Backbone as ProteinMPNN parsed JSONL, in Angstrom:
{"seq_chain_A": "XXXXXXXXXXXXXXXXXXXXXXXXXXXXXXXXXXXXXXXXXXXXXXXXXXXXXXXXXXXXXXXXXXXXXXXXXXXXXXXXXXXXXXXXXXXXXXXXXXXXXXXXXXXXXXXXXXXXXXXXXXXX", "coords_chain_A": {"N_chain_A": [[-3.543, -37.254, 33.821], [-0.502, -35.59, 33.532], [2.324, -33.872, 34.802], [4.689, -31.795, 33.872], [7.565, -30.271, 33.971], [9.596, -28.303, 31.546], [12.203, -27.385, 32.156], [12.941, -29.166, 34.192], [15.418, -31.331, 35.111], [18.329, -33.426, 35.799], [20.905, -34.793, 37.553], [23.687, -36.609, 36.284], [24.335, -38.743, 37.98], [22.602, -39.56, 39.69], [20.584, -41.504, 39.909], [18.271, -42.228, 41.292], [16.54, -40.437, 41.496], [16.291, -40.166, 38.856], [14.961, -43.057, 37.841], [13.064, -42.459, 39.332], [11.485, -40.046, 38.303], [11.249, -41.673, 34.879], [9.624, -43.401, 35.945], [7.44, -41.995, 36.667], [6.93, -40.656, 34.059], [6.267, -43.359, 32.4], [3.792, -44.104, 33.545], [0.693, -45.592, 33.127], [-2.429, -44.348, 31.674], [-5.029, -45.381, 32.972], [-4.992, -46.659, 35.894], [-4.266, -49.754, 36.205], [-5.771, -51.869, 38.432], [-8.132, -50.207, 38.692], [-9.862, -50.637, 36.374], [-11.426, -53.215, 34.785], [-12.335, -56.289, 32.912], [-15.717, -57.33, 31.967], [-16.879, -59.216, 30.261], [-16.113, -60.189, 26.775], [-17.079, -57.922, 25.371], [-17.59, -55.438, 27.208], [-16.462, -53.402, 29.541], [-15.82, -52.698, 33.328], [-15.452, -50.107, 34.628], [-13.843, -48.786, 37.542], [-14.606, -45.599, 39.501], [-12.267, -43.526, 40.977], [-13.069, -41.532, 43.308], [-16.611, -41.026, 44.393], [-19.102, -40.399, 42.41], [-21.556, -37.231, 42.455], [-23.791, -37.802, 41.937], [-23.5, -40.753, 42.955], [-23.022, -42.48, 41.71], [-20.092, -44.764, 41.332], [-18.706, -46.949, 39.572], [-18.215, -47.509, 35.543], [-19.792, -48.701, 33.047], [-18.641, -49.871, 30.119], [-18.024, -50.155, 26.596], [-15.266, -51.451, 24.475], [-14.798, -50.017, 22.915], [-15.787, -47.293, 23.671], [-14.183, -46.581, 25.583], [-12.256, -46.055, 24.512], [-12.657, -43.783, 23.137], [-13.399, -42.21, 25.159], [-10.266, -41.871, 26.153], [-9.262, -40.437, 23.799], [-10.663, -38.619, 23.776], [-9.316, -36.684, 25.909], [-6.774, -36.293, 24.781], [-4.988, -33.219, 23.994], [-4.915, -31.149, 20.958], [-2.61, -31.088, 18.516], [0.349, -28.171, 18.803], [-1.48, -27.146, 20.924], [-1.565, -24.686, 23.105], [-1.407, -25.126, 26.395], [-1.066, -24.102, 28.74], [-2.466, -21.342, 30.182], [-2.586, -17.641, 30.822], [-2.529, -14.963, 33.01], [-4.008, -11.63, 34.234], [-0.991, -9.351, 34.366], [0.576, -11.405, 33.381], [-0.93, -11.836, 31.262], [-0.764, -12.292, 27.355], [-2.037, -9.457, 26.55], [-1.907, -7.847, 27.957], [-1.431, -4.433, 29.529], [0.68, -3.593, 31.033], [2.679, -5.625, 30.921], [5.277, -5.606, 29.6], [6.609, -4.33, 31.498], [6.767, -6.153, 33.343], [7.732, -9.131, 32.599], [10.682, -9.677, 31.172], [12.664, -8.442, 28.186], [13.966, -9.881, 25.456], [16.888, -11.201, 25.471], [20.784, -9.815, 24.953], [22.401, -11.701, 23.873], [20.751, -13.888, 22.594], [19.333, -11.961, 20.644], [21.754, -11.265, 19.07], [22.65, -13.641, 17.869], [21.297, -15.036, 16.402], [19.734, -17.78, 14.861], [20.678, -21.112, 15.357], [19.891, -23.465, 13.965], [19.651, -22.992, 10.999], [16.776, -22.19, 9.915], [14.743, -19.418, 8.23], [15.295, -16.338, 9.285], [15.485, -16.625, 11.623], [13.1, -18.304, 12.576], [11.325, -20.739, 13.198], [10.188, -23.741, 11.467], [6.723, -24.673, 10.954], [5.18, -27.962, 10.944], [2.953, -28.711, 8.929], [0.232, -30.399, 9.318]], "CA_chain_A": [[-2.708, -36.293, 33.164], [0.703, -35.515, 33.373], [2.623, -31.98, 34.498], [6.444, -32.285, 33.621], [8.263, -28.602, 33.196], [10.657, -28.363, 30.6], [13.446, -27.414, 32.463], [12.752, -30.388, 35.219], [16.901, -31.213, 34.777], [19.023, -34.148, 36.501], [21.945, -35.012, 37.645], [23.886, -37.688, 35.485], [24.666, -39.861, 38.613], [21.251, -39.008, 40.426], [19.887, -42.865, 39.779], [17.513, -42.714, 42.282], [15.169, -39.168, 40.456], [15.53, -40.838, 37.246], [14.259, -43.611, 38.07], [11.137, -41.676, 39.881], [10.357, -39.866, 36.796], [11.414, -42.494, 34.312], [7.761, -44.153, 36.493], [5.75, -40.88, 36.501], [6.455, -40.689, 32.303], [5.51, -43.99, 31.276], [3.047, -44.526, 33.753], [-0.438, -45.675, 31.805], [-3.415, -43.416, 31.596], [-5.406, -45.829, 33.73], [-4.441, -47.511, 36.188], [-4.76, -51.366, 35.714], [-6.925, -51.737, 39.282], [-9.62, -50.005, 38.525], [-10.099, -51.519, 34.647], [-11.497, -55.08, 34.331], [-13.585, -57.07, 32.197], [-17.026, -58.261, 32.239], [-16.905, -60.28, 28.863], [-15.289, -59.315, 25.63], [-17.556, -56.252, 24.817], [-17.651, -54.865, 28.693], [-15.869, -52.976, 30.828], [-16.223, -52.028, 34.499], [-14.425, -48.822, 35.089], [-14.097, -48.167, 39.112], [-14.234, -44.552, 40.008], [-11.71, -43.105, 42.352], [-14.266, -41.287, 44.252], [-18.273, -41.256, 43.564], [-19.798, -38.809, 41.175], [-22.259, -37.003, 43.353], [-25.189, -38.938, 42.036], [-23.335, -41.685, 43.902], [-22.023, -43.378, 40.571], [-19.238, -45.698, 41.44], [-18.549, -47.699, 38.45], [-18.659, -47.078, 34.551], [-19.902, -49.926, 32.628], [-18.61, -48.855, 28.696], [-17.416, -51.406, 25.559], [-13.633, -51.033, 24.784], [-14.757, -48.981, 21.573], [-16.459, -46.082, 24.285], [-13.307, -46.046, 26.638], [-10.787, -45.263, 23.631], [-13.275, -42.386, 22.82], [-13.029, -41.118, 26.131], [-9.331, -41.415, 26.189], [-8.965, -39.875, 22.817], [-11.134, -37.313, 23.91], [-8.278, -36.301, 26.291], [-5.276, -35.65, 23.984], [-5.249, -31.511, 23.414], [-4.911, -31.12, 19.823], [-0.91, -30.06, 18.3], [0.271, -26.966, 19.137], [-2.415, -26.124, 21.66], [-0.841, -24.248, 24.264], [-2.249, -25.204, 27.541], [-0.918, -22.828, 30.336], [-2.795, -19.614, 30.092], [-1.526, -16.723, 31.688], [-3.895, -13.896, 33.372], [-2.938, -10.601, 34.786], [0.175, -9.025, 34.117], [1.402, -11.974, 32.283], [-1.569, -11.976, 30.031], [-0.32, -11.625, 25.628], [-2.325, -8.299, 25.78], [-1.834, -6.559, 29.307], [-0.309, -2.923, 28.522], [1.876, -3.901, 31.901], [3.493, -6.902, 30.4], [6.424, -4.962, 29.363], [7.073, -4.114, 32.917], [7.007, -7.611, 34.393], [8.284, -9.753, 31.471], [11.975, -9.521, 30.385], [12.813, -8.654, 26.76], [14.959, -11.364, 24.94], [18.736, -10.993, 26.182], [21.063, -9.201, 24.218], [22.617, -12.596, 23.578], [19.928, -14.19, 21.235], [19.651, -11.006, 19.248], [22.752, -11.462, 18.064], [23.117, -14.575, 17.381], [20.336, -15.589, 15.537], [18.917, -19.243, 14.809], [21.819, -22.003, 15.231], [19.552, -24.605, 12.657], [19.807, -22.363, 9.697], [16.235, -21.638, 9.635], [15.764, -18.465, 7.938], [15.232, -15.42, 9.763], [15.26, -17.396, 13.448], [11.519, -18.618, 12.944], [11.0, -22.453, 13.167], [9.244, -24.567, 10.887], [5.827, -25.765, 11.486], [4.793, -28.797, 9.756], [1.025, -28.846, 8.924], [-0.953, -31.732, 9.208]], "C_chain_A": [[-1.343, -36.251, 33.798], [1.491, -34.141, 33.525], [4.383, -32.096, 34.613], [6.892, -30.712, 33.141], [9.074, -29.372, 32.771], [11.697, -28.414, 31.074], [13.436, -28.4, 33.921], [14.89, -31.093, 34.274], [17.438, -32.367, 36.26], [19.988, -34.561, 36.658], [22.716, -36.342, 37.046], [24.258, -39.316, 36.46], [23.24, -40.026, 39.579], [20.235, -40.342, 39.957], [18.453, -42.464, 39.634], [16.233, -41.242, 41.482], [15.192, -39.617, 38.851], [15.062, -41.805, 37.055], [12.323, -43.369, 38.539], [10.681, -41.082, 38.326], [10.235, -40.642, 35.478], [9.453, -43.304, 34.503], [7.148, -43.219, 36.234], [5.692, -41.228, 35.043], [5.832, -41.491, 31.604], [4.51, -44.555, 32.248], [1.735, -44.422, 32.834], [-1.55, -44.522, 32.505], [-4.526, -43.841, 33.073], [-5.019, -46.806, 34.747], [-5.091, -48.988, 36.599], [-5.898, -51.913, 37.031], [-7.731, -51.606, 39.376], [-10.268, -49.959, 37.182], [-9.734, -52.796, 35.034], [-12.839, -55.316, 33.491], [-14.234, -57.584, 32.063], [-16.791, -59.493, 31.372], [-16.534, -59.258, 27.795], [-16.093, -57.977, 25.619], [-17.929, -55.446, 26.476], [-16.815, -54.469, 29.659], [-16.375, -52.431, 32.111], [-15.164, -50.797, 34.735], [-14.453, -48.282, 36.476], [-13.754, -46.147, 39.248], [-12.993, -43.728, 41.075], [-12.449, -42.63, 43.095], [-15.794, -40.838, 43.656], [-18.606, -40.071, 43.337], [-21.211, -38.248, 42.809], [-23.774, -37.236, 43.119], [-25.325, -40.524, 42.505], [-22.824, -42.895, 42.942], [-20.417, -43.934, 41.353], [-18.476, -45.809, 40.203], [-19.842, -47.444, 37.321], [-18.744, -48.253, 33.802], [-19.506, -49.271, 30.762], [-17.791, -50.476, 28.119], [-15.939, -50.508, 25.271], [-14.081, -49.759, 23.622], [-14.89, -47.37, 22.478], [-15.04, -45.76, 25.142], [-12.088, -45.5, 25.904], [-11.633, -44.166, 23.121], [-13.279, -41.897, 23.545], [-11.77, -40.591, 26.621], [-8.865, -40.362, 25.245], [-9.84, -38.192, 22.829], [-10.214, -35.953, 24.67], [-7.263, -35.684, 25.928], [-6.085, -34.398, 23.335], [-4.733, -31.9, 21.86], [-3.678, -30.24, 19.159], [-0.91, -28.963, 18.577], [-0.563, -26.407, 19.707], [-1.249, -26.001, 23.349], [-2.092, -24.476, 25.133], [-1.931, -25.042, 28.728], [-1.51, -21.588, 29.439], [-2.605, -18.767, 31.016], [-2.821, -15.814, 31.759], [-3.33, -12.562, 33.897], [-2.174, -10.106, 34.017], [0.652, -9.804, 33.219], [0.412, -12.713, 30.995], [-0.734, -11.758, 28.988], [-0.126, -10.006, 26.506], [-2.37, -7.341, 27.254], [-0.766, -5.903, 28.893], [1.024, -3.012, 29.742], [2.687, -4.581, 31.913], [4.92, -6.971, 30.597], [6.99, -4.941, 30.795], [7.447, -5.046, 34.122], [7.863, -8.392, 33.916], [9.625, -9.424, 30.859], [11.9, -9.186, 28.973], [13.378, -9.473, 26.306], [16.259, -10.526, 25.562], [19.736, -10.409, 24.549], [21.813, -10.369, 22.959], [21.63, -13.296, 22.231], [19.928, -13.189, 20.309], [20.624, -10.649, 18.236], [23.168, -12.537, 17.53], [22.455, -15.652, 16.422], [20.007, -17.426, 15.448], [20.06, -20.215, 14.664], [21.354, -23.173, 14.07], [19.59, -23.938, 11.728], [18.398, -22.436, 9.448], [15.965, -19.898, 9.246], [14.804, -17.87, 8.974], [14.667, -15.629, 11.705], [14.388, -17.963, 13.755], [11.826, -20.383, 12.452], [10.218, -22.695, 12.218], [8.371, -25.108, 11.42], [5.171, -26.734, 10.367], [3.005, -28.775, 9.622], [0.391, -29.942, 8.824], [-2.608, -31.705, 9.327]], "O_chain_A": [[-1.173, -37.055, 34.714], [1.422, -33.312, 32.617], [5.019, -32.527, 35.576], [6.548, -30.165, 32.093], [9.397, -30.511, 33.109], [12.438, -29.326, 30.704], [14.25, -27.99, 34.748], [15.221, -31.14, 33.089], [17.061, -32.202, 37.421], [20.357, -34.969, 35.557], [22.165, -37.352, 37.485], [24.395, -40.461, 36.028], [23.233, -41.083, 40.21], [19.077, -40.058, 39.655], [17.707, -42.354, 38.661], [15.126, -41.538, 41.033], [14.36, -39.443, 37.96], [14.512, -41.836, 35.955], [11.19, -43.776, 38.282], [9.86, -41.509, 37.515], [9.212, -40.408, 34.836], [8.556, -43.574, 33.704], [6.166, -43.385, 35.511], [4.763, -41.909, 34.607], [5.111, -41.219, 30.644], [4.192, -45.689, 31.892], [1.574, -43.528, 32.002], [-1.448, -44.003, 33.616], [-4.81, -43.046, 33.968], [-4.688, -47.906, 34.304], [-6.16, -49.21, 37.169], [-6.942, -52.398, 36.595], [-8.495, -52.378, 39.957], [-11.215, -49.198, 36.986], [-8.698, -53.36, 35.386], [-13.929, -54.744, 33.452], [-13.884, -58.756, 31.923], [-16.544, -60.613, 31.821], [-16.586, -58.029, 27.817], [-15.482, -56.954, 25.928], [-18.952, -54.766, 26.397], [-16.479, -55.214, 30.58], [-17.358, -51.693, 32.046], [-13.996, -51.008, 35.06], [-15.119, -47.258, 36.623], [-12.643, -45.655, 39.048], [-13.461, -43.453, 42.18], [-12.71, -43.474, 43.952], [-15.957, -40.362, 42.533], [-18.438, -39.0, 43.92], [-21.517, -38.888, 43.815], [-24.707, -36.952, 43.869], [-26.297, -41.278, 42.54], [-22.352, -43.969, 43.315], [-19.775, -43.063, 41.938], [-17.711, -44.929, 39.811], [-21.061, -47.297, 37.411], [-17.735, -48.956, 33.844], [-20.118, -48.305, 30.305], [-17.277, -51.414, 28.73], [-15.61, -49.388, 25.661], [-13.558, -48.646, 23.674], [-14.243, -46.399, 22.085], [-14.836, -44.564, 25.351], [-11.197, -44.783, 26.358], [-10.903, -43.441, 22.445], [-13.17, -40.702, 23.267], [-11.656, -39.526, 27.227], [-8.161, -39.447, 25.672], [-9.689, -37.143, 22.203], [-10.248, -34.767, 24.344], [-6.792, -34.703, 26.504], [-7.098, -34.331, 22.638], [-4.166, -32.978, 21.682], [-3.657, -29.01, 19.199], [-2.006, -28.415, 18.693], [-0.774, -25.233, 19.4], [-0.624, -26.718, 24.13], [-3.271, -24.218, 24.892], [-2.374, -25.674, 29.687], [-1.118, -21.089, 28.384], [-2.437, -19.2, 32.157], [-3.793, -15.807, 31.003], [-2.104, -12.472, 33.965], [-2.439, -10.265, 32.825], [1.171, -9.295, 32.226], [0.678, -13.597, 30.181], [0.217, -11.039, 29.294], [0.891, -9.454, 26.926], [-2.895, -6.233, 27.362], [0.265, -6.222, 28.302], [2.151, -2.599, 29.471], [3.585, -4.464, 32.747], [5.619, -7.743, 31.253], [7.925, -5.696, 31.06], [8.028, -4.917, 35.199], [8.881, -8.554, 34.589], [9.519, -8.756, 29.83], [10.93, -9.709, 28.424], [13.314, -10.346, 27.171], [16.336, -9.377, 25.997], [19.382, -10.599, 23.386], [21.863, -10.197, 21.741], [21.915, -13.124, 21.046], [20.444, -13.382, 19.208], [20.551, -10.078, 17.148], [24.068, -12.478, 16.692], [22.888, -16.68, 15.9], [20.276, -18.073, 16.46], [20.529, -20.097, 13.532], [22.199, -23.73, 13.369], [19.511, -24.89, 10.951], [18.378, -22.928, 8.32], [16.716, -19.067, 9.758], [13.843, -18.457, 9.47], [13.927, -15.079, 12.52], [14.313, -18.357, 14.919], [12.444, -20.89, 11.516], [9.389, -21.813, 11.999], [8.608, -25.955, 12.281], [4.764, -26.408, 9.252], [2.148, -28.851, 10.502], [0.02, -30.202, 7.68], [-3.252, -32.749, 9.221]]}, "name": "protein", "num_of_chains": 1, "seq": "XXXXXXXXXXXXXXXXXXXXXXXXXXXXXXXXXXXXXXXXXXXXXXXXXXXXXXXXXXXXXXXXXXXXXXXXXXXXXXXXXXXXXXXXXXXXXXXXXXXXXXXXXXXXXXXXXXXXXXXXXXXX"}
């Protein structure tokens, strides 16, 4: 997986950090080391460290390892930070921790000409 904040922000001469994350972003899911191939329908999958029934290595056909990747990807629009406490939705203290919007946005409404400031979601 992958944890990248939004506002993660760099400097336009700053090579040397865009380069670093440039590698974290498109690094692959697995890394190529511990994926190899028995014969066409076989993979060995090495563990990073052993399951505690002492499993090592996952023997799976390519069809089983794109079902376990695909099992991976959260599904659009799923938010996946949840908040607890105070910065739960529905804590009645919310108010008290949590800023309101700035006086700024309220006046200035949606710069794409959606109407009434609300985004479009496409449905699929």
């Amino acid at each position: 997986g992958f944890s990248l904040h939004a506002a993660t922000r760099l400097e336009a001469t700053d090579r040397r950090r865009l380069q670093r994350l440039c590698r974290y972003v498109i690094r692959p899911p697995i890394a190529n080391g511990r994926l190899r191939f028995v014969d066409e329908q076989t993979l060995v999958f090495s563990l990073k460290t052993a399951w505690t029934d002492v499993t090592c290595q996952l023997l799976l056909s390519p069809q089983e390892l794109l079902e376990k990747l695909a099992a991976l990807v959260p599904p659009p629009r799923l938010n996946l930070v949840r908040y607890h406490g105070v910065l739960a939705p529905a804590c009645p203290d919310r108010a008290q921790i949590v800023p309101g919007p700035s006086a700024l946005t309220q006046t200035e409404g949606c710069e794409h000409g959606a109407a009434g400031g609300r985004r479009a979601h496409r449905v699929s």
